[in-house]
Amino acid sequence: MPITLKSNRAFVAFSGGGAKGLIHVGALRALEDRNVVFQGIAGTSAGAIVAALRAAGFSSRELLDPDSDTSIIGQLHAIDPRINRVTDIFGRTGWARLRLFRWGSRHASLLKTIAIGIGIAEFVGLLCVGESRSWWMVCGALLISALLLWTARQSALVLIGGLADIRDFRDALATLLQHRMFPGTPGRVVTMGDFGRDGRPTLKIVSANLSECKLHLFSPERTPDVAVADAVAASICLPVIFQPWAIDQTIFVDGGIVSNLPAWPFDEERELDPEALTIAIAIADPTHTPVIGRFNWLPAAIRTALFGSGELNLRASGQSEQLELESRLELLDFDMTLDDARQEVRDGEAAAGVRLDKWLFRRPDLYRTLCKETRSLADEILTEALNNTAGRIRVAIALPDRDYHHSLRLEFSVGYEMDPDEGMLLPIEGSVIGAAWAKNESRFEVAPLPSNLDLPGDANRLRRKKVWPGLAWQLCIPISAQGSGSHLVVRIDGDAVFPTNGLVSEALEMLEKSVKELFDAVISELS
């Protein structure tokens, strides 16, 4: 049973992946079942299709319902009767070329052997022609050579120009969006500027601009007048597979080349709404390619374009998670059976649901509960030791942000609601909490703090302004997972002035022990 909350605002990014992108429908279903409110949706390549359709109001069950015959193909067929299955969007000739390319990519070593054999046969034939001096043999050898050169040239031109054309799909998508968003206005072009308003989430789509050799972001702010169908077409044109797409004489190809998992377009929105979730849905590429050589580099290059640029795309503060889903499909398996497609959606929903429940719902709830229980412990133990009120007590759990190595963020807390240091990013060098993390030992300090732990230097000038003015003491307790070094740091602080006596020292030791026991009991849930 999925965990459902009243409202979970989220910015969601869908990666590219060719036919593997079907798994996004399952992830989308998991998000919908958890009442995620889409503030913004971004996508690249296959992810751009899902992003555009969801932003327009299509639910995952309308895209493909694994429990019925409902799918988006049925709606596309109503618009263009030639579209009866996914492969029809490429055209008959285009799909035949894609199938041939797929076969060739799977049998690269065989093709290499055949090419070498033809080359040897041609060389031997020319030697025989030279010995025989037969006019017919000379003409035959020249004709075969010319035919081979022509075939190689035509194959190269087809590969450079793209194996399939997506114009029919682009037109059908444009009509589909218009029917959903503006059913009473036939011919109305749905543009990027139609999103981020009237209750619709912001839509952002990434493509690669070949004309200017740069990344291109389609968004309501940058390209309000560009048709969404054109933006999607520009994002899905994977080189070799599809013909490049032109918008106003600018040439575009697949956005996965430059940014395959685009969470970064929402940097400003996340700053304005730091409590919103950021969810980036990636597609894993479990393919183990043999040693790359001159004859099998092209399929590897295509996979690299689609799956190799995710490292730089998720830099989100606050609650964020990258869901990496494994697909059983191959990049060009657009001719999958309906049963396989349904199973892919079910698998995506199940995998995404487990990760969402643990990392974005159960885990934060558990952290907040631990903060509350820790504050209750601190209040009880310190009040008894002081024989008086312990004053105001706050508790925070500090963790490193994704791929951050020199700082900790007060990510979960209780008692900080009115203070400017809620969610603060603290340097490991120059802070009490950083000293506890680095040495993996608890640290207790009272105000005024030692100069080397009081956020020294110009780099911390703005942080010093955010320090709680009433801060009189702080206790930082590192929590380790199976003795593998600091996993997180629990920071307890308050405004009471402690007397220097043995009772307070004993109380602090008891508090440290109690907190460690509390966290040790659930550390496996936090790993």
Coordinates of C-alpha atoms in Angstrom, one line a residue:
M1 CA 0.0 0.0 0.0
P2 CA 1.6 3.3 -1.1
I3 CA 2.2 6.0 1.5
T4 CA -0.1 8.9 0.6
L5 CA 0.2 12.4 2.0
K6 CA -2.1 15.4 1.5
S7 CA 0.3 17.3 -0.7
N8 CA 3.8 16.7 -1.9
R9 CA 5.0 19.5 -4.1
A10 CA 7.6 18.2 -6.5
F11 CA 9.8 19.1 -9.5
V12 CA 10.2 16.0 -11.6
A13 CA 12.7 15.2 -14.3
F14 CA 12.5 12.3 -16.8
S15 CA 15.6 11.0 -18.6
G16 CA 16.0 9.8 -22.1
G17 CA 16.4 6.1 -23.1
G18 CA 14.7 5.2 -26.3
A19 CA 12.2 2.4 -25.9
K20 CA 13.4 2.0 -22.3
G21 CA 11.5 5.3 -21.6
L22 CA 8.3 3.3 -21.2
I23 CA 9.4 2.6 -17.7
H24 CA 8.8 6.2 -16.9
V25 CA 5.0 5.5 -17.2
G26 CA 5.4 3.1 -14.2
A27 CA 7.3 5.7 -12.2
L28 CA 4.7 8.3 -13.1
R29 CA 2.0 6.0 -11.8
A30 CA 3.9 5.6 -8.5
L31 CA 4.1 9.4 -8.1
E32 CA 0.4 9.8 -8.8
D33 CA -0.5 7.2 -6.3
R34 CA 1.4 9.1 -3.7
N35 CA -0.4 12.3 -4.4
V36 CA 2.6 14.1 -5.7
V37 CA 1.7 17.6 -6.9
F38 CA 3.7 18.4 -10.0
Q39 CA 5.1 22.0 -9.7
G40 CA 7.4 21.5 -12.7
I41 CA 8.2 18.7 -15.1
A42 CA 11.3 18.4 -17.3
G43 CA 12.4 15.8 -19.8
T44 CA 14.9 14.8 -22.4
S45 CA 14.3 12.6 -25.4
A46 CA 11.8 9.8 -24.4
G47 CA 11.5 11.7 -21.1
A48 CA 10.4 14.8 -23.0
I49 CA 7.4 12.9 -24.4
V50 CA 6.3 11.8 -20.9
A51 CA 6.9 15.2 -19.5
A52 CA 4.9 17.0 -22.2
L53 CA 1.9 14.6 -21.9
R54 CA 1.8 14.7 -18.1
A55 CA 2.1 18.5 -18.0
A56 CA -0.8 18.7 -20.5
G57 CA -2.9 16.7 -18.1
F58 CA -2.6 13.1 -19.2
S59 CA -2.4 10.5 -16.4
S60 CA -0.1 7.5 -16.4
R61 CA -3.2 5.3 -16.9
E62 CA -4.0 7.2 -20.1
L63 CA -0.5 6.7 -21.4
L64 CA -0.6 2.9 -20.7
D65 CA -2.8 1.1 -18.2
P66 CA -1.3 -2.3 -17.5
D67 CA -4.7 -3.5 -16.3
S68 CA -6.7 -2.6 -19.4
D69 CA -6.3 -1.9 -23.1
T70 CA -6.1 1.8 -22.6
S71 CA -3.0 3.5 -24.1
I72 CA -1.9 6.7 -25.8
I73 CA -1.6 4.8 -29.1
G74 CA -5.4 4.6 -29.3
Q75 CA -5.7 8.3 -29.0
L76 CA -2.9 8.8 -31.6
H77 CA -4.8 6.4 -33.9
A78 CA -7.9 8.5 -33.6
I79 CA -5.9 11.4 -34.9
D80 CA -3.9 9.5 -37.5
P81 CA -5.4 6.1 -38.6
R82 CA -2.0 5.1 -39.9
I83 CA -0.7 4.8 -36.3
N84 CA -1.8 1.4 -34.9
R85 CA 1.3 0.6 -32.9
V86 CA 4.5 2.3 -31.6
T87 CA 6.6 1.4 -34.7
D88 CA 4.1 3.2 -37.0
I89 CA 5.4 6.6 -35.8
F90 CA 8.6 5.9 -37.7
G91 CA 6.9 5.1 -41.0
R92 CA 7.2 1.7 -42.7
T93 CA 10.5 2.5 -44.4
G94 CA 11.9 4.1 -41.2
W95 CA 11.1 1.2 -39.0
A96 CA 12.6 -1.2 -41.5
R97 CA 15.8 0.8 -41.4
L98 CA 15.8 0.8 -37.6
R99 CA 15.3 -2.9 -37.5
L100 CA 18.2 -3.4 -39.8
F101 CA 20.4 -1.1 -37.7
R102 CA 19.4 -2.9 -34.5
W103 CA 20.3 -6.2 -36.1
G104 CA 23.7 -4.8 -37.2
S105 CA 24.5 -3.3 -33.8
R106 CA 23.8 -6.7 -32.2
H107 CA 26.0 -8.5 -34.7
A108 CA 28.8 -6.1 -35.1
S109 CA 31.5 -8.8 -34.9
L110 CA 29.8 -10.8 -37.7
L111 CA 29.6 -7.8 -39.9
K112 CA 33.3 -7.1 -39.3
T113 CA 34.1 -10.6 -40.4
I114 CA 32.0 -10.3 -43.5
A115 CA 33.6 -6.9 -44.4
I116 CA 37.1 -8.4 -44.0
G117 CA 36.1 -11.4 -46.2
I118 CA 34.7 -9.1 -48.9
G119 CA 37.8 -7.0 -48.8
I120 CA 40.1 -10.0 -49.1
A121 CA 37.9 -11.5 -52.0
E122 CA 38.0 -8.1 -53.8
F123 CA 41.8 -7.9 -53.4
V124 CA 42.3 -11.5 -54.7
G125 CA 39.9 -10.8 -57.6
L126 CA 41.9 -7.8 -58.7
L127 CA 45.1 -9.8 -58.6
C128 CA 43.4 -12.5 -60.8
V129 CA 42.2 -9.9 -63.2
G130 CA 45.7 -8.5 -63.5
E131 CA 47.0 -12.0 -64.4
S132 CA 44.3 -12.9 -66.9
R133 CA 44.1 -9.6 -68.7
S134 CA 40.5 -10.5 -69.6
W135 CA 38.4 -7.4 -70.6
W136 CA 35.3 -9.0 -69.1
M137 CA 36.9 -9.7 -65.8
V138 CA 38.3 -6.2 -65.6
C139 CA 34.8 -4.7 -66.2
G140 CA 33.3 -7.1 -63.7
A141 CA 35.8 -6.3 -61.0
L142 CA 35.4 -2.5 -61.6
L143 CA 31.6 -2.9 -61.5
I144 CA 31.7 -4.8 -58.2
S145 CA 34.1 -2.2 -56.7
A146 CA 31.8 0.6 -57.8
L147 CA 28.8 -1.1 -56.4
L148 CA 30.5 -1.6 -53.0
L149 CA 31.6 2.0 -52.9
W150 CA 28.1 3.2 -53.8
T151 CA 26.6 1.0 -51.1
A152 CA 29.0 2.3 -48.5
R153 CA 28.3 5.9 -49.6
Q154 CA 24.5 5.5 -49.5
S155 CA 24.7 3.8 -46.1
A156 CA 26.8 6.6 -44.7
L157 CA 24.4 9.2 -46.1
V158 CA 21.4 7.4 -44.5
L159 CA 23.2 7.2 -41.2
I160 CA 24.2 10.8 -41.2
G161 CA 20.7 11.9 -42.3
G162 CA 18.9 9.7 -39.9
L163 CA 17.2 6.3 -40.4
A164 CA 13.6 7.5 -39.6
D165 CA 11.5 10.7 -39.9
I166 CA 9.3 11.8 -37.0
R167 CA 7.2 14.4 -38.8
D168 CA 4.0 12.3 -38.6
F169 CA 4.5 11.7 -34.9
R170 CA 5.2 15.4 -34.3
D171 CA 1.9 16.4 -36.1
A172 CA -0.1 13.7 -34.2
L173 CA 1.4 14.9 -30.9
A174 CA 0.5 18.5 -31.6
T175 CA -3.1 17.6 -32.3
L176 CA -3.2 15.3 -29.2
L177 CA -2.1 18.2 -27.0
Q178 CA -4.6 20.6 -28.6
H179 CA -7.5 18.2 -28.0
R180 CA -6.6 17.8 -24.3
M181 CA -5.7 21.4 -23.5
F182 CA -7.9 23.5 -25.8
P183 CA -10.7 21.2 -27.0
G184 CA -12.9 24.1 -28.0
T185 CA -10.3 25.8 -30.2
P186 CA -9.5 23.6 -33.2
G187 CA -6.2 24.4 -34.8
R188 CA -4.9 26.1 -31.6
V189 CA -1.1 25.5 -31.3
V190 CA 0.0 24.4 -27.8
T191 CA 3.2 26.4 -27.0
M192 CA 5.7 26.3 -24.2
G193 CA 4.1 29.5 -22.9
D194 CA 0.9 27.7 -22.1
F195 CA 2.6 25.9 -19.2
G196 CA 3.4 27.3 -15.7
R197 CA 0.0 29.1 -15.7
D198 CA -3.7 28.4 -15.3
G199 CA -3.0 25.5 -12.9
R200 CA -0.6 23.7 -15.2
P201 CA 2.9 22.8 -14.1
T202 CA 5.9 24.4 -15.7
L203 CA 7.3 22.4 -18.6
K204 CA 11.0 22.3 -19.6
I205 CA 12.5 20.3 -22.4
V206 CA 16.2 19.9 -23.3
S207 CA 17.7 19.5 -26.8
A208 CA 21.1 20.0 -28.4
N209 CA 21.4 23.0 -30.7
L210 CA 23.7 21.9 -33.6
S211 CA 23.5 25.3 -35.3
E212 CA 25.0 27.1 -32.4
C213 CA 26.8 24.1 -30.8
K214 CA 25.2 24.4 -27.4
L215 CA 22.5 23.0 -25.1
H216 CA 19.1 24.4 -25.8
L217 CA 16.4 24.7 -23.1
F218 CA 12.8 25.0 -24.2
S219 CA 10.8 26.7 -21.4
P220 CA 7.9 29.2 -20.9
E221 CA 10.5 31.9 -20.0
R222 CA 13.0 31.3 -22.9
T223 CA 10.8 30.0 -25.7
P224 CA 7.2 30.9 -25.0
D225 CA 6.1 30.8 -28.6
V226 CA 7.7 27.5 -29.6
A227 CA 5.2 24.7 -30.2
V228 CA 5.5 22.0 -27.6
A229 CA 5.4 19.3 -30.3
D230 CA 8.4 21.0 -32.0
A231 CA 10.3 21.1 -28.7
V232 CA 9.6 17.4 -28.1
A233 CA 10.6 16.5 -31.7
A234 CA 13.9 18.5 -31.2
S235 CA 14.6 16.6 -28.0
I236 CA 14.0 13.0 -29.3
C237 CA 16.1 13.2 -32.5
L238 CA 18.9 10.8 -31.6
P239 CA 21.7 11.1 -34.2
V240 CA 21.7 8.2 -36.7
I241 CA 18.3 7.0 -35.4
F242 CA 16.2 10.0 -36.4
Q243 CA 16.6 12.9 -38.8
P244 CA 17.6 16.2 -37.1
W245 CA 14.8 18.6 -36.4
A246 CA 14.7 22.2 -37.6
I247 CA 12.9 25.1 -35.9
D248 CA 13.3 28.5 -37.6
Q249 CA 16.3 27.2 -39.5
T250 CA 18.0 26.0 -36.3
I251 CA 19.0 22.4 -36.3
F252 CA 18.4 20.3 -33.2
V253 CA 19.2 16.7 -32.1
D254 CA 18.6 14.6 -29.1
G255 CA 18.9 16.4 -25.8
G256 CA 20.5 13.3 -24.1
I257 CA 23.8 14.3 -25.8
V258 CA 24.1 17.4 -23.5
S259 CA 21.8 16.7 -20.5
N260 CA 20.0 13.4 -20.2
L261 CA 18.5 13.9 -16.7
P262 CA 17.5 17.5 -16.5
A263 CA 16.8 18.4 -12.9
W264 CA 18.9 21.6 -13.1
P265 CA 16.4 23.7 -15.1
F266 CA 14.4 24.1 -11.9
D267 CA 17.3 25.6 -9.9
E268 CA 15.5 28.9 -9.4
E269 CA 12.2 27.3 -8.6
R270 CA 13.8 25.1 -6.0
E271 CA 15.5 28.2 -4.4
L272 CA 12.1 29.8 -4.2
D273 CA 10.4 26.7 -2.8
P274 CA 13.2 24.8 -1.0
E275 CA 10.7 22.5 0.8
A276 CA 9.5 21.0 -2.5
L277 CA 10.7 17.6 -3.5
T278 CA 13.1 17.1 -6.4
I279 CA 12.7 13.7 -8.1
A280 CA 15.0 12.8 -11.0
I281 CA 14.0 9.5 -12.7
A282 CA 16.9 7.9 -14.6
I283 CA 17.1 4.8 -16.6
A284 CA 20.0 2.5 -15.9
D285 CA 22.0 1.0 -18.7
P286 CA 23.1 -2.5 -17.6
T287 CA 24.5 -3.3 -21.0
H288 CA 28.1 -4.6 -20.7
T289 CA 29.7 -3.7 -24.0
P290 CA 32.8 -5.7 -25.1
V291 CA 36.1 -3.9 -25.6
I292 CA 35.3 -0.9 -27.8
G293 CA 37.0 -1.1 -31.2
R294 CA 36.7 0.5 -34.7
F295 CA 33.7 -1.6 -35.6
N296 CA 31.5 -1.5 -32.5
W297 CA 31.9 2.1 -31.2
L298 CA 28.7 3.5 -32.7
P299 CA 26.2 1.6 -30.6
A300 CA 28.4 2.4 -27.5
A301 CA 28.4 6.1 -28.5
I302 CA 24.6 6.1 -28.7
R303 CA 24.3 4.5 -25.3
T304 CA 26.8 7.0 -23.9
A305 CA 24.8 9.9 -25.2
L306 CA 21.7 8.6 -23.6
F307 CA 23.0 7.3 -20.3
G308 CA 26.3 8.9 -19.7
S309 CA 25.5 12.5 -18.7
G310 CA 23.4 11.9 -15.6
E311 CA 26.2 12.7 -13.2
L312 CA 26.0 16.5 -13.7
N313 CA 22.3 16.9 -13.9
L314 CA 21.1 16.5 -10.3
R315 CA 22.4 19.2 -8.0
A316 CA 19.4 19.7 -5.7
S317 CA 19.4 21.1 -2.2
G318 CA 16.6 20.0 0.2
Q319 CA 14.7 16.8 -0.3
S320 CA 15.9 15.2 -3.5
E321 CA 16.3 11.7 -4.9
Q322 CA 17.4 10.1 -8.1
L323 CA 15.5 7.0 -8.9
E324 CA 17.5 4.8 -11.2
L325 CA 15.2 2.2 -12.8
E326 CA 16.4 -0.9 -14.7
S327 CA 14.5 -1.7 -17.9
R328 CA 14.3 -5.1 -19.5
L329 CA 14.0 -3.5 -22.9
E330 CA 16.7 -2.5 -25.3
L331 CA 17.2 0.9 -26.7
L332 CA 15.3 0.2 -30.0
D333 CA 12.8 -2.4 -28.8
F334 CA 9.8 -0.3 -30.0
D335 CA 8.2 -3.5 -31.4
M336 CA 7.7 -5.0 -27.9
T337 CA 4.5 -7.0 -27.3
L338 CA 1.6 -5.5 -25.4
D339 CA 2.2 -7.9 -22.6
D340 CA 5.9 -6.9 -22.4
A341 CA 4.9 -3.2 -22.3
R342 CA 2.4 -3.8 -19.5
Q343 CA 5.0 -5.7 -17.5
E344 CA 7.5 -2.9 -18.0
V345 CA 5.0 -0.4 -16.6
R346 CA 4.3 -2.7 -13.6
D347 CA 8.1 -3.1 -13.0
G348 CA 8.7 0.6 -13.1
E349 CA 5.8 1.3 -10.7
A350 CA 7.0 -1.2 -8.2
A351 CA 10.7 -0.2 -8.3
A352 CA 9.9 3.5 -8.1
G353 CA 7.4 3.0 -5.3
V354 CA 9.9 1.2 -3.1
R355 CA 12.4 4.0 -3.5
L356 CA 9.9 6.8 -3.1
D357 CA 8.4 5.3 0.1
K358 CA 11.8 4.8 1.7
W359 CA 13.8 7.8 0.7
L360 CA 11.3 10.6 0.2
F361 CA 8.6 9.6 2.6
R362 CA 9.5 7.1 5.3
R363 CA 13.0 8.3 5.7
P364 CA 12.2 12.0 6.2
D365 CA 9.3 11.0 8.6
L366 CA 11.7 8.8 10.6
Y367 CA 14.3 11.6 10.8
R368 CA 11.7 14.1 12.0
T369 CA 10.4 11.6 14.6
L370 CA 14.0 11.0 15.8
C371 CA 14.5 14.8 16.1
K372 CA 11.4 15.1 18.3
E373 CA 12.3 12.1 20.5
T374 CA 15.9 13.5 20.9
R375 CA 14.5 16.9 22.0
S376 CA 12.3 15.2 24.6
L377 CA 15.3 13.2 25.9
A378 CA 17.4 16.4 26.1
D379 CA 14.7 18.3 27.8
E380 CA 14.1 15.6 30.4
I381 CA 17.8 14.8 31.2
L382 CA 19.0 18.5 31.3
T383 CA 16.0 19.7 33.3
E384 CA 16.7 17.1 36.0
A385 CA 20.4 17.9 36.0
L386 CA 19.8 21.7 36.3
N387 CA 16.9 21.3 38.8
N388 CA 15.3 24.0 36.6
T389 CA 14.0 24.4 33.1
A390 CA 16.5 23.5 30.4
G391 CA 15.4 26.5 28.3
R392 CA 14.8 26.3 24.6
I393 CA 16.2 23.2 23.0
R394 CA 16.6 22.6 19.2
V395 CA 17.6 19.4 17.4
A396 CA 18.9 19.0 13.9
I397 CA 20.2 16.1 11.8
A398 CA 23.1 17.0 9.6
L399 CA 23.9 15.1 6.4
P400 CA 26.1 15.8 3.3
D401 CA 24.3 16.9 0.2
R402 CA 24.6 14.6 -2.9
D403 CA 28.3 14.6 -4.1
Y404 CA 29.3 17.3 -1.5
H405 CA 32.4 16.5 0.5
H406 CA 33.2 19.6 2.5
S407 CA 30.0 20.5 4.1
L408 CA 27.0 19.3 6.0
R409 CA 23.4 20.5 5.8
L410 CA 21.0 20.7 8.7
E411 CA 18.5 18.8 6.7
F412 CA 15.9 17.7 9.3
S413 CA 15.2 19.6 12.4
V414 CA 12.7 20.5 15.2
G415 CA 12.7 23.8 17.0
Y416 CA 14.2 25.8 14.1
E417 CA 10.9 26.9 12.7
M418 CA 11.4 30.6 13.5
D419 CA 15.2 30.8 13.1
P420 CA 17.3 31.8 10.0
D421 CA 19.7 28.8 10.3
E422 CA 17.0 26.2 9.5
G423 CA 18.4 24.1 6.7
M424 CA 21.8 25.8 6.9
L425 CA 24.8 24.5 5.0
L426 CA 27.8 24.3 7.4
P427 CA 31.5 23.8 6.4
I428 CA 33.2 20.8 7.9
E429 CA 36.3 22.9 8.5
G430 CA 35.5 25.7 10.9
S431 CA 32.4 24.4 12.7
V432 CA 31.6 22.4 15.7
I433 CA 29.5 20.0 13.8
G434 CA 32.2 19.6 11.2
A435 CA 34.8 18.7 13.9
A436 CA 32.5 16.0 15.3
W437 CA 32.0 14.6 11.8
A438 CA 35.7 14.7 10.8
K439 CA 36.9 13.0 14.0
N440 CA 33.9 10.8 14.5
E441 CA 33.6 11.8 18.1
S442 CA 31.1 13.9 20.0
R443 CA 31.8 17.5 20.7
F444 CA 30.3 19.9 23.3
E445 CA 31.0 23.6 23.2
V446 CA 29.5 26.7 24.9
A447 CA 29.4 30.3 23.7
P448 CA 31.6 32.0 22.9
L449 CA 32.9 29.3 20.6
P450 CA 36.6 28.7 19.9
S451 CA 37.6 31.0 17.0
N452 CA 38.6 28.1 14.8
L453 CA 35.1 26.6 15.2
D454 CA 33.0 29.8 15.0
L455 CA 32.6 29.9 11.2
P456 CA 35.8 31.9 10.6
G457 CA 36.9 33.7 7.5
D458 CA 35.3 35.7 4.7
A459 CA 33.7 32.7 3.1
N460 CA 31.5 32.3 6.2
R461 CA 30.5 36.0 6.6
L462 CA 26.9 35.4 5.5
R463 CA 26.6 32.2 7.5
R464 CA 27.6 34.0 10.7
K465 CA 24.7 36.4 10.2
K466 CA 22.3 33.4 10.3
V467 CA 23.5 32.0 13.6
W468 CA 20.8 31.9 16.3
P469 CA 21.5 34.9 18.6
G470 CA 20.4 33.0 21.7
L471 CA 22.8 30.1 21.1
A472 CA 24.5 29.3 24.4
W473 CA 25.7 25.7 23.9
Q474 CA 25.7 22.9 21.4
L475 CA 26.3 19.1 21.5
C476 CA 27.2 17.4 18.3
I477 CA 27.0 13.6 18.2
P478 CA 28.2 11.6 15.2
I479 CA 26.2 8.5 14.3
S480 CA 28.1 5.7 12.5
A481 CA 26.8 2.9 10.4
Q482 CA 28.6 -0.4 11.3
G483 CA 31.7 1.5 12.3
S484 CA 32.3 2.8 8.8
G485 CA 32.8 6.4 9.8
S486 CA 30.3 9.2 10.4
H487 CA 26.9 8.6 8.7
L488 CA 25.2 11.7 10.1
V489 CA 25.6 14.1 13.0
V490 CA 22.9 14.9 15.6
R491 CA 23.2 18.5 16.7
I492 CA 21.5 19.5 20.0
D493 CA 21.7 23.2 21.1
G494 CA 19.9 25.6 23.4
D495 CA 19.9 29.0 25.1
A496 CA 20.3 27.9 28.8
V497 CA 23.6 28.9 30.5
F498 CA 25.0 25.7 32.2
P499 CA 26.8 25.8 35.5
T500 CA 30.2 24.1 35.5
N501 CA 29.7 21.1 37.7
G502 CA 29.7 17.3 37.7
L503 CA 25.9 17.0 37.4
V504 CA 25.9 18.8 34.0
S505 CA 28.8 16.7 32.7
E506 CA 27.1 13.5 33.8
A507 CA 23.8 14.7 32.2
L508 CA 25.6 15.4 28.9
E509 CA 27.2 11.9 28.9
M510 CA 23.8 10.3 29.6
L511 CA 22.3 12.4 26.8
E512 CA 25.0 11.3 24.3
K513 CA 24.6 7.7 25.3
S514 CA 20.8 7.8 25.0
V515 CA 20.9 9.5 21.6
K516 CA 23.3 6.9 20.2
E517 CA 21.1 4.1 21.5
L518 CA 18.1 5.7 19.9
F519 CA 19.7 6.1 16.5
D520 CA 21.5 2.7 16.7
A521 CA 18.1 1.0 16.9
V522 CA 17.0 2.4 13.5
I523 CA 20.4 3.0 11.7
S524 CA 19.6 0.2 9.2
E525 CA 16.5 2.2 8.2
L526 CA 18.6 5.3 7.5
S527 CA 21.3 3.5 5.4

